[in-house]
Structure formats: structure tokens, C-alpha cells
C-alpha atoms as an extended CHARMM CRD file, in Angstrom:
* protein
*
       293  EXT
         1         1  UNK       CA            103.7050000000      136.3550000000       97.7010000000  PROA      1               0.0000000000
         2         2  UNK       CA            104.2300000000      133.5710000000      100.2330000000  PROA      2               0.0000000000
         3         3  UNK       CA            105.1470000000      130.1490000000       98.9330000000  PROA      3               0.0000000000
         4         4  UNK       CA            102.5630000000      127.4020000000       99.4340000000  PROA      4               0.0000000000
         5         5  UNK       CA            103.1980000000      125.2960000000      102.5420000000  PROA      5               0.0000000000
         6         6  UNK       CA            102.5580000000      121.6540000000      103.3390000000  PROA      6               0.0000000000
         7         7  UNK       CA             98.8930000000      122.3330000000      104.0870000000  PROA      7               0.0000000000
         8         8  UNK       CA             98.5380000000      122.8610000000      100.3130000000  PROA      8               0.0000000000
         9         9  UNK       CA             99.7720000000      119.3870000000       99.3980000000  PROA      9               0.0000000000
        10        10  UNK       CA             97.3880000000      117.2740000000       97.3500000000  PROA      10              0.0000000000
        11        11  UNK       CA             96.9080000000      113.5730000000       97.8810000000  PROA      11              0.0000000000
        12        12  UNK       CA             99.9780000000      111.4990000000       96.9370000000  PROA      12              0.0000000000
        13        13  UNK       CA             99.8380000000      108.6200000000       94.4440000000  PROA      13              0.0000000000
        14        14  UNK       CA             97.8590000000      105.6960000000       95.8410000000  PROA      14              0.0000000000
        15        15  UNK       CA            100.9510000000      103.4900000000       96.2440000000  PROA      15              0.0000000000
        16        16  UNK       CA            102.3020000000      106.0180000000       98.7450000000  PROA      16              0.0000000000
        17        17  UNK       CA             99.0910000000      106.5730000000      100.6950000000  PROA      17              0.0000000000
        18        18  UNK       CA             99.9220000000      105.5870000000      104.3220000000  PROA      18              0.0000000000
        19        19  UNK       CA             96.2420000000      104.9530000000      105.0210000000  PROA      19              0.0000000000
        20        20  UNK       CA             95.9770000000      102.5090000000      102.1010000000  PROA      20              0.0000000000
        21        21  UNK       CA             99.3900000000      100.8950000000      101.6730000000  PROA      21              0.0000000000
        22        22  UNK       CA            102.0350000000       99.2410000000      103.8360000000  PROA      22              0.0000000000
        23        23  UNK       CA            105.3320000000       97.4220000000      103.3740000000  PROA      23              0.0000000000
        24        24  UNK       CA            104.9490000000       95.4780000000      106.6090000000  PROA      24              0.0000000000
        25        25  UNK       CA            105.3770000000       91.7370000000      106.2490000000  PROA      25              0.0000000000
        26        26  UNK       CA            102.1540000000       91.0950000000      108.1570000000  PROA      26              0.0000000000
        27        27  UNK       CA            100.2760000000       93.4550000000      105.8310000000  PROA      27              0.0000000000
        28        28  UNK       CA             98.8000000000       95.4750000000      108.6940000000  PROA      28              0.0000000000
        29        29  UNK       CA             98.1380000000       99.1570000000      108.0880000000  PROA      29              0.0000000000
        30        30  UNK       CA             98.9740000000      100.9390000000      111.3500000000  PROA      30              0.0000000000
        31        31  UNK       CA             97.8990000000      104.4030000000      110.2100000000  PROA      31              0.0000000000
        32        32  UNK       CA             94.9210000000      105.7700000000      112.1520000000  PROA      32              0.0000000000
        33        33  UNK       CA             91.5110000000      105.3140000000      110.5240000000  PROA      33              0.0000000000
        34        34  UNK       CA             88.9380000000      108.0550000000      110.1280000000  PROA      34              0.0000000000
        35        35  UNK       CA             86.8860000000      106.3840000000      112.8670000000  PROA      35              0.0000000000
        36        36  UNK       CA             89.9400000000      106.4430000000      115.1460000000  PROA      36              0.0000000000
        37        37  UNK       CA             90.3870000000      110.1540000000      114.5040000000  PROA      37              0.0000000000
        38        38  UNK       CA             86.7040000000      110.9040000000      115.0510000000  PROA      38              0.0000000000
        39        39  UNK       CA             86.6850000000      109.0590000000      118.3970000000  PROA      39              0.0000000000
        40        40  UNK       CA             89.7850000000      110.9780000000      119.4670000000  PROA      40              0.0000000000
        41        41  UNK       CA             88.1710000000      114.3090000000      118.6120000000  PROA      41              0.0000000000
        42        42  UNK       CA             85.0060000000      113.3400000000      120.4650000000  PROA      42              0.0000000000
        43        43  UNK       CA             87.0990000000      112.5550000000      123.5460000000  PROA      43              0.0000000000
        44        44  UNK       CA             88.9370000000      115.8660000000      123.2260000000  PROA      44              0.0000000000
        45        45  UNK       CA             85.6280000000      117.7420000000      122.9840000000  PROA      45              0.0000000000
        46        46  UNK       CA             84.2810000000      116.0430000000      126.1100000000  PROA      46              0.0000000000
        47        47  UNK       CA             87.4140000000      116.7410000000      128.1340000000  PROA      47              0.0000000000
        48        48  UNK       CA             87.7460000000      120.3540000000      127.0200000000  PROA      48              0.0000000000
        49        49  UNK       CA             84.1800000000      121.0280000000      128.1330000000  PROA      49              0.0000000000
        50        50  UNK       CA             84.6280000000      119.1800000000      131.4130000000  PROA      50              0.0000000000
        51        51  UNK       CA             87.8590000000      120.8050000000      132.5490000000  PROA      51              0.0000000000
        52        52  UNK       CA             87.1140000000      124.3200000000      131.2560000000  PROA      52              0.0000000000
        53        53  UNK       CA             86.2920000000      125.6710000000      134.7260000000  PROA      53              0.0000000000
        54        54  UNK       CA             88.2540000000      123.2040000000      136.8470000000  PROA      54              0.0000000000
        55        55  UNK       CA             91.7360000000      124.6480000000      136.3530000000  PROA      55              0.0000000000
        56        56  UNK       CA             91.4520000000      128.4600000000      136.0930000000  PROA      56              0.0000000000
        57        57  UNK       CA             95.1680000000      128.9110000000      136.8450000000  PROA      57              0.0000000000
        58        58  UNK       CA             96.1530000000      126.7420000000      133.8670000000  PROA      58              0.0000000000
        59        59  UNK       CA             93.2620000000      126.6480000000      131.3940000000  PROA      59              0.0000000000
        60        60  UNK       CA             91.5350000000      129.5930000000      129.7080000000  PROA      60              0.0000000000
        61        61  UNK       CA             87.9130000000      128.4500000000      130.0940000000  PROA      61              0.0000000000
        62        62  UNK       CA             86.5510000000      130.5580000000      127.2370000000  PROA      62              0.0000000000
        63        63  UNK       CA             89.2850000000      129.3740000000      124.8800000000  PROA      63              0.0000000000
        64        64  UNK       CA             88.6130000000      125.7500000000      125.8700000000  PROA      64              0.0000000000
        65        65  UNK       CA             84.9110000000      126.0760000000      125.0620000000  PROA      65              0.0000000000
        66        66  UNK       CA             85.6460000000      127.7430000000      121.7240000000  PROA      66              0.0000000000
        67        67  UNK       CA             88.0830000000      124.9880000000      120.8170000000  PROA      67              0.0000000000
        68        68  UNK       CA             85.4960000000      122.3440000000      121.6910000000  PROA      68              0.0000000000
        69        69  UNK       CA             83.1450000000      124.0280000000      119.1820000000  PROA      69              0.0000000000
        70        70  UNK       CA             85.8670000000      124.0260000000      116.5180000000  PROA      70              0.0000000000
        71        71  UNK       CA             86.5330000000      120.3380000000      117.0990000000  PROA      71              0.0000000000
        72        72  UNK       CA             82.8240000000      119.6220000000      116.7540000000  PROA      72              0.0000000000
        73        73  UNK       CA             82.9630000000      121.3480000000      113.3670000000  PROA      73              0.0000000000
        74        74  UNK       CA             85.9480000000      119.1690000000      112.4640000000  PROA      74              0.0000000000
        75        75  UNK       CA             83.8640000000      116.0410000000      113.1120000000  PROA      75              0.0000000000
        76        76  UNK       CA             81.2960000000      117.4760000000      110.6850000000  PROA      76              0.0000000000
        77        77  UNK       CA             84.0250000000      118.1650000000      108.0710000000  PROA      77              0.0000000000
        78        78  UNK       CA             83.4220000000      121.9000000000      108.3310000000  PROA      78              0.0000000000
        79        79  UNK       CA             86.5270000000      123.8370000000      107.2290000000  PROA      79              0.0000000000
        80        80  UNK       CA             86.1110000000      126.1100000000      110.2380000000  PROA      80              0.0000000000
        81        81  UNK       CA             87.2720000000      123.1000000000      112.2580000000  PROA      81              0.0000000000
        82        82  UNK       CA             90.6340000000      122.9640000000      110.4790000000  PROA      82              0.0000000000
        83        83  UNK       CA             93.0830000000      123.1200000000      113.3730000000  PROA      83              0.0000000000
        84        84  UNK       CA             96.1610000000      121.0820000000      114.3660000000  PROA      84              0.0000000000
        85        85  UNK       CA             94.2500000000      120.3720000000      117.5820000000  PROA      85              0.0000000000
        86        86  UNK       CA             91.8790000000      118.1460000000      115.5760000000  PROA      86              0.0000000000
        87        87  UNK       CA             92.8130000000      114.5250000000      115.0210000000  PROA      87              0.0000000000
        88        88  UNK       CA             90.5870000000      114.4350000000      111.9210000000  PROA      88              0.0000000000
        89        89  UNK       CA             92.2590000000      117.4710000000      110.3700000000  PROA      89              0.0000000000
        90        90  UNK       CA             95.7410000000      116.2100000000      111.2040000000  PROA      90              0.0000000000
        91        91  UNK       CA             94.9850000000      112.7650000000      109.7870000000  PROA      91              0.0000000000
        92        92  UNK       CA             94.2790000000      114.3900000000      106.4320000000  PROA      92              0.0000000000
        93        93  UNK       CA             97.4570000000      116.4630000000      106.6590000000  PROA      93              0.0000000000
        94        94  UNK       CA             99.5050000000      113.4160000000      107.6550000000  PROA      94              0.0000000000
        95        95  UNK       CA             98.2080000000      111.3560000000      104.7350000000  PROA      95              0.0000000000
        96        96  UNK       CA             99.4660000000      114.0140000000      102.3540000000  PROA      96              0.0000000000
        97        97  UNK       CA            102.7690000000      114.8810000000      104.0210000000  PROA      97              0.0000000000
        98        98  UNK       CA            103.7880000000      111.3440000000      104.9270000000  PROA      98              0.0000000000
        99        99  UNK       CA            102.7860000000      110.1050000000      101.4830000000  PROA      99              0.0000000000
       100       100  UNK       CA            104.9500000000      112.6100000000       99.6400000000  PROA      100             0.0000000000
       101       101  UNK       CA            107.8670000000      111.9870000000      102.0020000000  PROA      101             0.0000000000
       102       102  UNK       CA            107.4730000000      108.2640000000      101.3120000000  PROA      102             0.0000000000
       103       103  UNK       CA            107.6930000000      108.9560000000       97.5820000000  PROA      103             0.0000000000
       104       104  UNK       CA            110.9450000000      110.8750000000       98.1190000000  PROA      104             0.0000000000
       105       105  UNK       CA            112.3360000000      108.0090000000      100.1770000000  PROA      105             0.0000000000
       106       106  UNK       CA            111.4200000000      105.5220000000       97.4350000000  PROA      106             0.0000000000
       107       107  UNK       CA            113.3560000000      107.4470000000       94.7790000000  PROA      107             0.0000000000
       108       108  UNK       CA            116.8480000000      105.8510000000       94.5130000000  PROA      108             0.0000000000
       109       109  UNK       CA            118.2920000000      109.2130000000       93.4620000000  PROA      109             0.0000000000
       110       110  UNK       CA            117.7060000000      110.4840000000       97.0020000000  PROA      110             0.0000000000
       111       111  UNK       CA            119.5320000000      107.6450000000       98.7860000000  PROA      111             0.0000000000
       112       112  UNK       CA            120.7160000000      107.2970000000      101.4420000000  PROA      112             0.0000000000
       113       113  UNK       CA            117.6940000000      108.4050000000      103.4760000000  PROA      113             0.0000000000
       114       114  UNK       CA            117.1970000000      107.8200000000      107.1840000000  PROA      114             0.0000000000
       115       115  UNK       CA            115.4600000000      109.2450000000      110.2450000000  PROA      115             0.0000000000
       116       116  UNK       CA            116.7340000000      111.2810000000      113.1700000000  PROA      116             0.0000000000
       117       117  UNK       CA            115.4720000000      112.5410000000      116.5180000000  PROA      117             0.0000000000
       118       118  UNK       CA            116.6480000000      115.9450000000      117.7690000000  PROA      118             0.0000000000
       119       119  UNK       CA            115.9780000000      117.0960000000      121.3470000000  PROA      119             0.0000000000
       120       120  UNK       CA            117.6540000000      120.4870000000      121.7640000000  PROA      120             0.0000000000
       121       121  UNK       CA            118.8740000000      121.0150000000      125.3060000000  PROA      121             0.0000000000
       122       122  UNK       CA            116.7280000000      124.1360000000      125.8360000000  PROA      122             0.0000000000
       123       123  UNK       CA            113.4190000000      122.7280000000      124.6330000000  PROA      123             0.0000000000
       124       124  UNK       CA            112.1090000000      121.5390000000      128.0010000000  PROA      124             0.0000000000
       125       125  UNK       CA            109.0710000000      123.7080000000      128.7560000000  PROA      125             0.0000000000
       126       126  UNK       CA            107.1890000000      124.3080000000      132.0210000000  PROA      126             0.0000000000
       127       127  UNK       CA            103.3960000000      124.0570000000      131.5270000000  PROA      127             0.0000000000
       128       128  UNK       CA            102.9610000000      127.6930000000      132.5460000000  PROA      128             0.0000000000
       129       129  UNK       CA            105.3420000000      128.6790000000      129.7350000000  PROA      129             0.0000000000
       130       130  UNK       CA            103.8140000000      126.5440000000      126.9920000000  PROA      130             0.0000000000
       131       131  UNK       CA            101.1830000000      129.0000000000      125.7480000000  PROA      131             0.0000000000
       132       132  UNK       CA            103.8710000000      131.6320000000      125.2310000000  PROA      132             0.0000000000
       133       133  UNK       CA            106.1970000000      129.2610000000      123.3640000000  PROA      133             0.0000000000
       134       134  UNK       CA            106.4460000000      130.0760000000      119.6600000000  PROA      134             0.0000000000
       135       135  UNK       CA            107.2810000000      126.9720000000      117.5830000000  PROA      135             0.0000000000
       136       136  UNK       CA            108.3870000000      129.1590000000      114.6870000000  PROA      136             0.0000000000
       137       137  UNK       CA            111.1810000000      130.5860000000      116.8380000000  PROA      137             0.0000000000
       138       138  UNK       CA            112.2390000000      127.1320000000      118.0110000000  PROA      138             0.0000000000
       139       139  UNK       CA            112.4360000000      125.8090000000      114.4660000000  PROA      139             0.0000000000
       140       140  UNK       CA            114.2130000000      128.9610000000      113.2910000000  PROA      140             0.0000000000
       141       141  UNK       CA            116.8460000000      128.3210000000      115.9770000000  PROA      141             0.0000000000
       142       142  UNK       CA            117.1840000000      124.7440000000      114.7920000000  PROA      142             0.0000000000
       143       143  UNK       CA            117.5140000000      125.9060000000      111.1760000000  PROA      143             0.0000000000
       144       144  UNK       CA            120.2450000000      128.3590000000      112.1960000000  PROA      144             0.0000000000
       145       145  UNK       CA            122.1480000000      125.6020000000      114.0170000000  PROA      145             0.0000000000
       146       146  UNK       CA            121.8590000000      123.2960000000      111.0120000000  PROA      146             0.0000000000
       147       147  UNK       CA            123.1500000000      126.0460000000      108.7360000000  PROA      147             0.0000000000
       148       148  UNK       CA            126.0870000000      126.5030000000      111.0950000000  PROA      148             0.0000000000
       149       149  UNK       CA            126.7560000000      122.7880000000      110.6910000000  PROA      149             0.0000000000
       150       150  UNK       CA            126.8680000000      123.1180000000      106.8920000000  PROA      150             0.0000000000
       151       151  UNK       CA            123.2850000000      122.5730000000      105.7340000000  PROA      151             0.0000000000
       152       152  UNK       CA            123.4710000000      125.2650000000      103.0540000000  PROA      152             0.0000000000
       153       153  UNK       CA            126.3300000000      123.5430000000      101.2510000000  PROA      153             0.0000000000
       154       154  UNK       CA            125.0930000000      119.9770000000      101.8110000000  PROA      154             0.0000000000
       155       155  UNK       CA            123.1150000000      118.0260000000       99.2530000000  PROA      155             0.0000000000
       156       156  UNK       CA            120.0070000000      116.0890000000      100.2020000000  PROA      156             0.0000000000
       157       157  UNK       CA            116.9830000000      117.3060000000      102.1540000000  PROA      157             0.0000000000
       158       158  UNK       CA            115.6490000000      117.5560000000      105.6990000000  PROA      158             0.0000000000
       159       159  UNK       CA            112.0730000000      117.4040000000      106.9370000000  PROA      159             0.0000000000
       160       160  UNK       CA            111.4630000000      117.9360000000      110.6540000000  PROA      160             0.0000000000
       161       161  UNK       CA            108.1320000000      117.6610000000      112.4650000000  PROA      161             0.0000000000
       162       162  UNK       CA            107.7660000000      119.2110000000      115.9060000000  PROA      162             0.0000000000
       163       163  UNK       CA            106.6020000000      116.7940000000      118.5820000000  PROA      163             0.0000000000
       164       164  UNK       CA            106.3610000000      116.7740000000      122.3590000000  PROA      164             0.0000000000
       165       165  UNK       CA            105.9800000000      114.4990000000      125.3430000000  PROA      165             0.0000000000
       166       166  UNK       CA            104.8280000000      115.2740000000      128.8640000000  PROA      166             0.0000000000
       167       167  UNK       CA            107.3260000000      113.8030000000      131.3140000000  PROA      167             0.0000000000
       168       168  UNK       CA            105.6990000000      113.1030000000      134.7130000000  PROA      168             0.0000000000
       169       169  UNK       CA            109.1120000000      112.9000000000      136.3940000000  PROA      169             0.0000000000
       170       170  UNK       CA            109.7410000000      116.6240000000      136.0280000000  PROA      170             0.0000000000
       171       171  UNK       CA            106.2090000000      117.6790000000      134.9550000000  PROA      171             0.0000000000
       172       172  UNK       CA            107.5450000000      119.3930000000      131.8740000000  PROA      172             0.0000000000
       173       173  UNK       CA            106.8330000000      119.2470000000      128.1640000000  PROA      173             0.0000000000
       174       174  UNK       CA            109.8880000000      117.8820000000      126.3410000000  PROA      174             0.0000000000
       175       175  UNK       CA            109.7380000000      119.3020000000      122.8210000000  PROA      175             0.0000000000
       176       176  UNK       CA            111.7840000000      117.7710000000      120.0180000000  PROA      176             0.0000000000
       177       177  UNK       CA            111.6760000000      117.0330000000      116.3060000000  PROA      177             0.0000000000
       178       178  UNK       CA            111.5580000000      113.8120000000      114.3130000000  PROA      178             0.0000000000
       179       179  UNK       CA            113.3210000000      114.1070000000      110.9760000000  PROA      179             0.0000000000
       180       180  UNK       CA            113.6430000000      112.4610000000      107.5970000000  PROA      180             0.0000000000
       181       181  UNK       CA            117.0950000000      113.2930000000      106.2060000000  PROA      181             0.0000000000
       182       182  UNK       CA            119.0140000000      112.3530000000      103.1000000000  PROA      182             0.0000000000
       183       183  UNK       CA            122.5220000000      112.4080000000      101.6420000000  PROA      183             0.0000000000
       184       184  UNK       CA            124.7240000000      115.2190000000      102.9540000000  PROA      184             0.0000000000
       185       185  UNK       CA            122.1060000000      116.2930000000      105.4890000000  PROA      185             0.0000000000
       186       186  UNK       CA            122.8940000000      113.1220000000      107.4410000000  PROA      186             0.0000000000
       187       187  UNK       CA            126.4360000000      114.3930000000      108.0620000000  PROA      187             0.0000000000
       188       188  UNK       CA            125.0180000000      117.8120000000      109.0130000000  PROA      188             0.0000000000
       189       189  UNK       CA            122.8180000000      116.2440000000      111.7000000000  PROA      189             0.0000000000
       190       190  UNK       CA            125.7880000000      114.1580000000      112.8550000000  PROA      190             0.0000000000
       191       191  UNK       CA            127.7500000000      117.3630000000      113.4410000000  PROA      191             0.0000000000
       192       192  UNK       CA            124.7620000000      118.7860000000      115.3050000000  PROA      192             0.0000000000
       193       193  UNK       CA            124.7480000000      115.6500000000      117.4750000000  PROA      193             0.0000000000
       194       194  UNK       CA            128.2950000000      116.3460000000      118.6040000000  PROA      194             0.0000000000
       195       195  UNK       CA            127.4610000000      120.0020000000      119.2840000000  PROA      195             0.0000000000
       196       196  UNK       CA            124.3800000000      119.1660000000      121.3690000000  PROA      196             0.0000000000
       197       197  UNK       CA            126.3160000000      116.5200000000      123.3370000000  PROA      197             0.0000000000
       198       198  UNK       CA            128.8940000000      119.1610000000      124.2730000000  PROA      198             0.0000000000
       199       199  UNK       CA            126.1580000000      121.5750000000      125.2970000000  PROA      199             0.0000000000
       200       200  UNK       CA            124.4670000000      118.9280000000      127.4420000000  PROA      200             0.0000000000
       201       201  UNK       CA            127.6630000000      118.2030000000      129.3630000000  PROA      201             0.0000000000
       202       202  UNK       CA            127.8540000000      121.8740000000      130.3570000000  PROA      202             0.0000000000
       203       203  UNK       CA            124.3860000000      121.8610000000      131.9400000000  PROA      203             0.0000000000
       204       204  UNK       CA            124.4310000000      121.1010000000      135.6630000000  PROA      204             0.0000000000
       205       205  UNK       CA            121.7350000000      118.7080000000      136.9220000000  PROA      205             0.0000000000
       206       206  UNK       CA            120.3030000000      118.2780000000      133.4440000000  PROA      206             0.0000000000
       207       207  UNK       CA            116.9730000000      116.4350000000      133.2630000000  PROA      207             0.0000000000
       208       208  UNK       CA            117.9160000000      114.9380000000      129.8960000000  PROA      208             0.0000000000
       209       209  UNK       CA            118.9620000000      111.3080000000      130.3540000000  PROA      209             0.0000000000
       210       210  UNK       CA            119.3360000000      110.4730000000      126.6610000000  PROA      210             0.0000000000
       211       211  UNK       CA            121.4140000000      111.7000000000      123.7640000000  PROA      211             0.0000000000
       212       212  UNK       CA            119.9960000000      114.9730000000      122.3880000000  PROA      212             0.0000000000
       213       213  UNK       CA            120.3970000000      113.6980000000      118.8080000000  PROA      213             0.0000000000
       214       214  UNK       CA            119.7720000000      110.1500000000      117.6210000000  PROA      214             0.0000000000
       215       215  UNK       CA            120.3550000000      109.0610000000      114.0160000000  PROA      215             0.0000000000
       216       216  UNK       CA            119.0540000000      105.7500000000      112.7290000000  PROA      216             0.0000000000
       217       217  UNK       CA            121.9440000000      103.7340000000      111.3160000000  PROA      217             0.0000000000
       218       218  UNK       CA            119.9530000000      100.7760000000      109.9950000000  PROA      218             0.0000000000
       219       219  UNK       CA            117.7050000000      100.5220000000      106.9660000000  PROA      219             0.0000000000
       220       220  UNK       CA            114.1390000000      101.7180000000      107.5010000000  PROA      220             0.0000000000
       221       221  UNK       CA            111.6750000000       98.8550000000      107.8000000000  PROA      221             0.0000000000
       222       222  UNK       CA            107.8970000000       98.4400000000      108.0390000000  PROA      222             0.0000000000
       223       223  UNK       CA            107.2680000000      101.4690000000      105.8650000000  PROA      223             0.0000000000
       224       224  UNK       CA            105.6420000000      103.9050000000      106.0710000000  PROA      224             0.0000000000
       225       225  UNK       CA            105.7030000000      103.7970000000      109.8980000000  PROA      225             0.0000000000
       226       226  UNK       CA            109.1980000000      105.2850000000      110.3970000000  PROA      226             0.0000000000
       227       227  UNK       CA            108.2500000000      108.1180000000      108.0330000000  PROA      227             0.0000000000
       228       228  UNK       CA            104.8500000000      108.7700000000      109.6280000000  PROA      228             0.0000000000
       229       229  UNK       CA            106.7140000000      109.0660000000      112.9480000000  PROA      229             0.0000000000
       230       230  UNK       CA            108.2810000000      112.2510000000      111.5610000000  PROA      230             0.0000000000
       231       231  UNK       CA            104.9240000000      114.0460000000      111.4860000000  PROA      231             0.0000000000
       232       232  UNK       CA            102.7210000000      113.1660000000      114.4570000000  PROA      232             0.0000000000
       233       233  UNK       CA             99.5890000000      114.7170000000      115.9010000000  PROA      233             0.0000000000
       234       234  UNK       CA             99.3640000000      112.8790000000      119.2330000000  PROA      234             0.0000000000
       235       235  UNK       CA            101.5270000000      113.9520000000      122.1750000000  PROA      235             0.0000000000
       236       236  UNK       CA            101.8780000000      111.2720000000      124.9050000000  PROA      236             0.0000000000
       237       237  UNK       CA            102.8930000000      111.1420000000      128.5260000000  PROA      237             0.0000000000
       238       238  UNK       CA            106.1660000000      109.2580000000      128.7440000000  PROA      238             0.0000000000
       239       239  UNK       CA            108.6890000000      108.8880000000      131.5260000000  PROA      239             0.0000000000
       240       240  UNK       CA            112.3750000000      108.0980000000      131.1320000000  PROA      240             0.0000000000
       241       241  UNK       CA            113.5630000000      107.5450000000      134.7100000000  PROA      241             0.0000000000
       242       242  UNK       CA            113.0710000000      104.1930000000      136.4220000000  PROA      242             0.0000000000
       243       243  UNK       CA            111.1870000000      105.1560000000      139.6300000000  PROA      243             0.0000000000
       244       244  UNK       CA            112.7640000000      102.2350000000      141.5360000000  PROA      244             0.0000000000
       245       245  UNK       CA            116.4340000000      102.5620000000      140.5620000000  PROA      245             0.0000000000
       246       246  UNK       CA            116.6230000000      106.0900000000      139.1780000000  PROA      246             0.0000000000
       247       247  UNK       CA            118.2960000000      104.7150000000      136.0750000000  PROA      247             0.0000000000
       248       248  UNK       CA            117.4860000000      105.7010000000      132.5110000000  PROA      248             0.0000000000
       249       249  UNK       CA            114.6100000000      103.6080000000      131.2030000000  PROA      249             0.0000000000
       250       250  UNK       CA            112.3610000000      104.3080000000      128.2560000000  PROA      250             0.0000000000
       251       251  UNK       CA            108.8160000000      104.5520000000      129.5580000000  PROA      251             0.0000000000
       252       252  UNK       CA            105.5520000000      103.4490000000      127.9860000000  PROA      252             0.0000000000
       253       253  UNK       CA            103.3220000000      105.9480000000      126.2260000000  PROA      253             0.0000000000
       254       254  UNK       CA            100.0880000000      107.0220000000      127.8910000000  PROA      254             0.0000000000
       255       255  UNK       CA             97.6140000000      109.8630000000      127.4630000000  PROA      255             0.0000000000
       256       256  UNK       CA             98.7820000000      113.1270000000      128.9880000000  PROA      256             0.0000000000
       257       257  UNK       CA             96.7870000000      113.7460000000      132.1850000000  PROA      257             0.0000000000
       258       258  UNK       CA             94.4610000000      116.7130000000      132.4580000000  PROA      258             0.0000000000
       259       259  UNK       CA             94.6710000000      119.6270000000      132.4940000000  PROA      259             0.0000000000
       260       260  UNK       CA             97.9550000000      119.2910000000      130.6100000000  PROA      260             0.0000000000
       261       261  UNK       CA             96.5310000000      117.5020000000      127.5690000000  PROA      261             0.0000000000
       262       262  UNK       CA             93.9360000000      120.2220000000      127.0670000000  PROA      262             0.0000000000
       263       263  UNK       CA             96.6850000000      122.8000000000      127.5770000000  PROA      263             0.0000000000
       264       264  UNK       CA             98.5920000000      121.1710000000      124.7170000000  PROA      264             0.0000000000
       265       265  UNK       CA             95.4630000000      121.3450000000      122.5250000000  PROA      265             0.0000000000
       266       266  UNK       CA             94.9660000000      125.0450000000      123.2870000000  PROA      266             0.0000000000
       267       267  UNK       CA             98.6100000000      125.6800000000      122.4690000000  PROA      267             0.0000000000
       268       268  UNK       CA             98.6820000000      123.7980000000      119.1620000000  PROA      268             0.0000000000
       269       269  UNK       CA             95.3870000000      125.4000000000      118.1210000000  PROA      269             0.0000000000
       270       270  UNK       CA             97.2550000000      128.7170000000      117.8380000000  PROA      270             0.0000000000
       271       271  UNK       CA             99.4020000000      127.4660000000      114.9670000000  PROA      271             0.0000000000
       272       272  UNK       CA             99.3410000000      126.1710000000      111.4040000000  PROA      272             0.0000000000
       273       273  UNK       CA            100.9440000000      122.9140000000      110.3180000000  PROA      273             0.0000000000
       274       274  UNK       CA            103.5620000000      125.0420000000      108.5380000000  PROA      274             0.0000000000
       275       275  UNK       CA            104.5260000000      126.4940000000      111.9290000000  PROA      275             0.0000000000
       276       276  UNK       CA            105.1170000000      123.0060000000      113.3100000000  PROA      276             0.0000000000
       277       277  UNK       CA            107.4250000000      121.7450000000      110.5580000000  PROA      277             0.0000000000
       278       278  UNK       CA            110.8340000000      122.6230000000      109.1690000000  PROA      278             0.0000000000
       279       279  UNK       CA            111.6810000000      122.0280000000      105.5090000000  PROA      279             0.0000000000
       280       280  UNK       CA            115.2130000000      122.4180000000      104.2270000000  PROA      280             0.0000000000
       281       281  UNK       CA            115.7980000000      121.9880000000      100.4940000000  PROA      281             0.0000000000
       282       282  UNK       CA            112.1550000000      120.9480000000      100.1140000000  PROA      282             0.0000000000
       283       283  UNK       CA            109.2450000000      122.9430000000       98.7110000000  PROA      283             0.0000000000
       284       284  UNK       CA            105.6250000000      122.5120000000       97.6990000000  PROA      284             0.0000000000
       285       285  UNK       CA            105.0630000000      122.9170000000       93.9650000000  PROA      285             0.0000000000
       286       286  UNK       CA            101.7520000000      122.2080000000       92.2230000000  PROA      286             0.0000000000
       287       287  UNK       CA            100.5930000000      120.2880000000       95.2900000000  PROA      287             0.0000000000
       288       288  UNK       CA            103.6800000000      118.0290000000       95.3660000000  PROA      288             0.0000000000
       289       289  UNK       CA            106.5630000000      117.9350000000       97.8240000000  PROA      289             0.0000000000
       290       290  UNK       CA            109.7360000000      118.2970000000       95.7830000000  PROA      290             0.0000000000
       291       291  UNK       CA            113.4460000000      118.7490000000       96.3600000000  PROA      291             0.0000000000
       292       292  UNK       CA            114.5610000000      122.3300000000       95.7970000000  PROA      292             0.0000000000
       293       293  UNK       CA            118.0870000000      123.5490000000       95.1920000000  PROA      293             0.0000000000
């Protein structure tokens, strides 16, 4: 019998609800509201319908129309609309997952806890290859690399949420994970950082202009925002090359242009939230996210 996954989490205690609580000094809650999520789904429905027949070489028109129907059900809180392509559905999943991760962070027994960003060198995907990309295989590869770096013997935990950006400079999807890591897992990710840096140096004409692994060295602030960043539902368009100088420069986030945003929605609709996350030394028990040994 399969173990329950993160989609089976119940609501966390109110003090860890990211939609209700914040540790920001200004008191602002940055988590998306239900109205925000509903407007996003309405926009996705409109665009899926509009572009269904415009890009036959990229978009499966029938699949786009079916997804638009599912998203309409999501706006009506029909369970048949439960899909990671829905902002409403993912908001509910994020409230639960981020909330329980926040509770783990708040427990002094789990310290130190920090965040990390991992961009494996082979996770740059051409749009025509996206629909055939299996996130379970990508995360299994990442798990295997972490085990090679000593994750099995390390204490602490790791949570990784798959995320992506569309880079207009190379017109590719750059897939990566955002992680919450604790104790010995921090050293494991540090060893992975060194491994990925060596791999990057061996790649001729690499499009990656940033370190494949970034680990936050400072204390997390403005909670729960750094934790919610580890489990996102919105993929942006973001460039990293300065078009004037060609130098590395972090770009601003914008909506992915069509048809690529709808392509992302059709891709993510194939999967469950469990397929888009990696848990190491974490498990769901009685609706709670707990450390497992």
C-alpha cells in the first residue's frame, strides 16, 4: 500500500497558515488570496481556449480545451478540477505544505534550517521536449545524486519543489528545485554544489550563467515567504543575460508568452503534486508532515 503523499496533508495549525500569518515587520501577508487564484484560473481558461487552434505544432488543441473545462471546474470547487495546472487547487496545496514546513522550521530541534536552489546542468528543456519530460525521473536523479553525496547517513531533512522558468534568451525551460534543508542535509547539498560546479565547467558553451547550486547562508527573514518559495505554482519568464552587454544579470519576472505558458499548463496537468516534489527523511503521517528516520 502506497504511503500518503503531500496532497493528503491537512491544514496546519493556524499560527503556521501562510495565508493567515506573517512574520514580516510590515505585517503584510504576501501569500496569494483566493480571489487572486480565481482570477489567474480565469485568465488561464481564456488563453487556453484562444490559443487552442493557433499553434498546432506546439499545442494539442483537444487537450487545451479539456484543460480549460477542468479549470472551470476548479473555479467551482469541483474535485474534478483538482490539477496542478489550477491556481486555486495549488493555493490549497501550498497552504498545507508550506504551513507544515514552517512548523518544522520553527522547531528548535531541527536547527539549523535554510533554503537552497538547485539547477542541475541537464535540466534545460526545449519546448518541443517538455511534454515528454517526466518530473519523477528528474527528481529520482536528484535523489540519487544526493544519496551519493551522503544523504542516507546525514541527519536533518530535505524538501524540494520542482519549479521552472522560461528564458527568452535561449527559448528554453530552465527547470530547477527550491529546497528547505536542515542539519546534515546542508552539508550534503554543499557537496552537490561542488559536484555540479565541476560538471558545468566541462560543458562547452553552457547557457547557464549562474552557479548550479545556491545555499542561503543568512538567517531566513520575512517568514513564511522564503519557505513558500520552495513550493510554487507559477512559472515566470525570466532572462539572465543583459541584452546590451551580454553580462550576467538577473532579469525581472514576467508572464511566460503564449503558446509556451499554455504548454507548461498542459505539461503540469499530467502530474500530481507528489510527482513535483522530493521528500527526504520526511513523510506524511495522520495528515501531518513529520521527520522520518
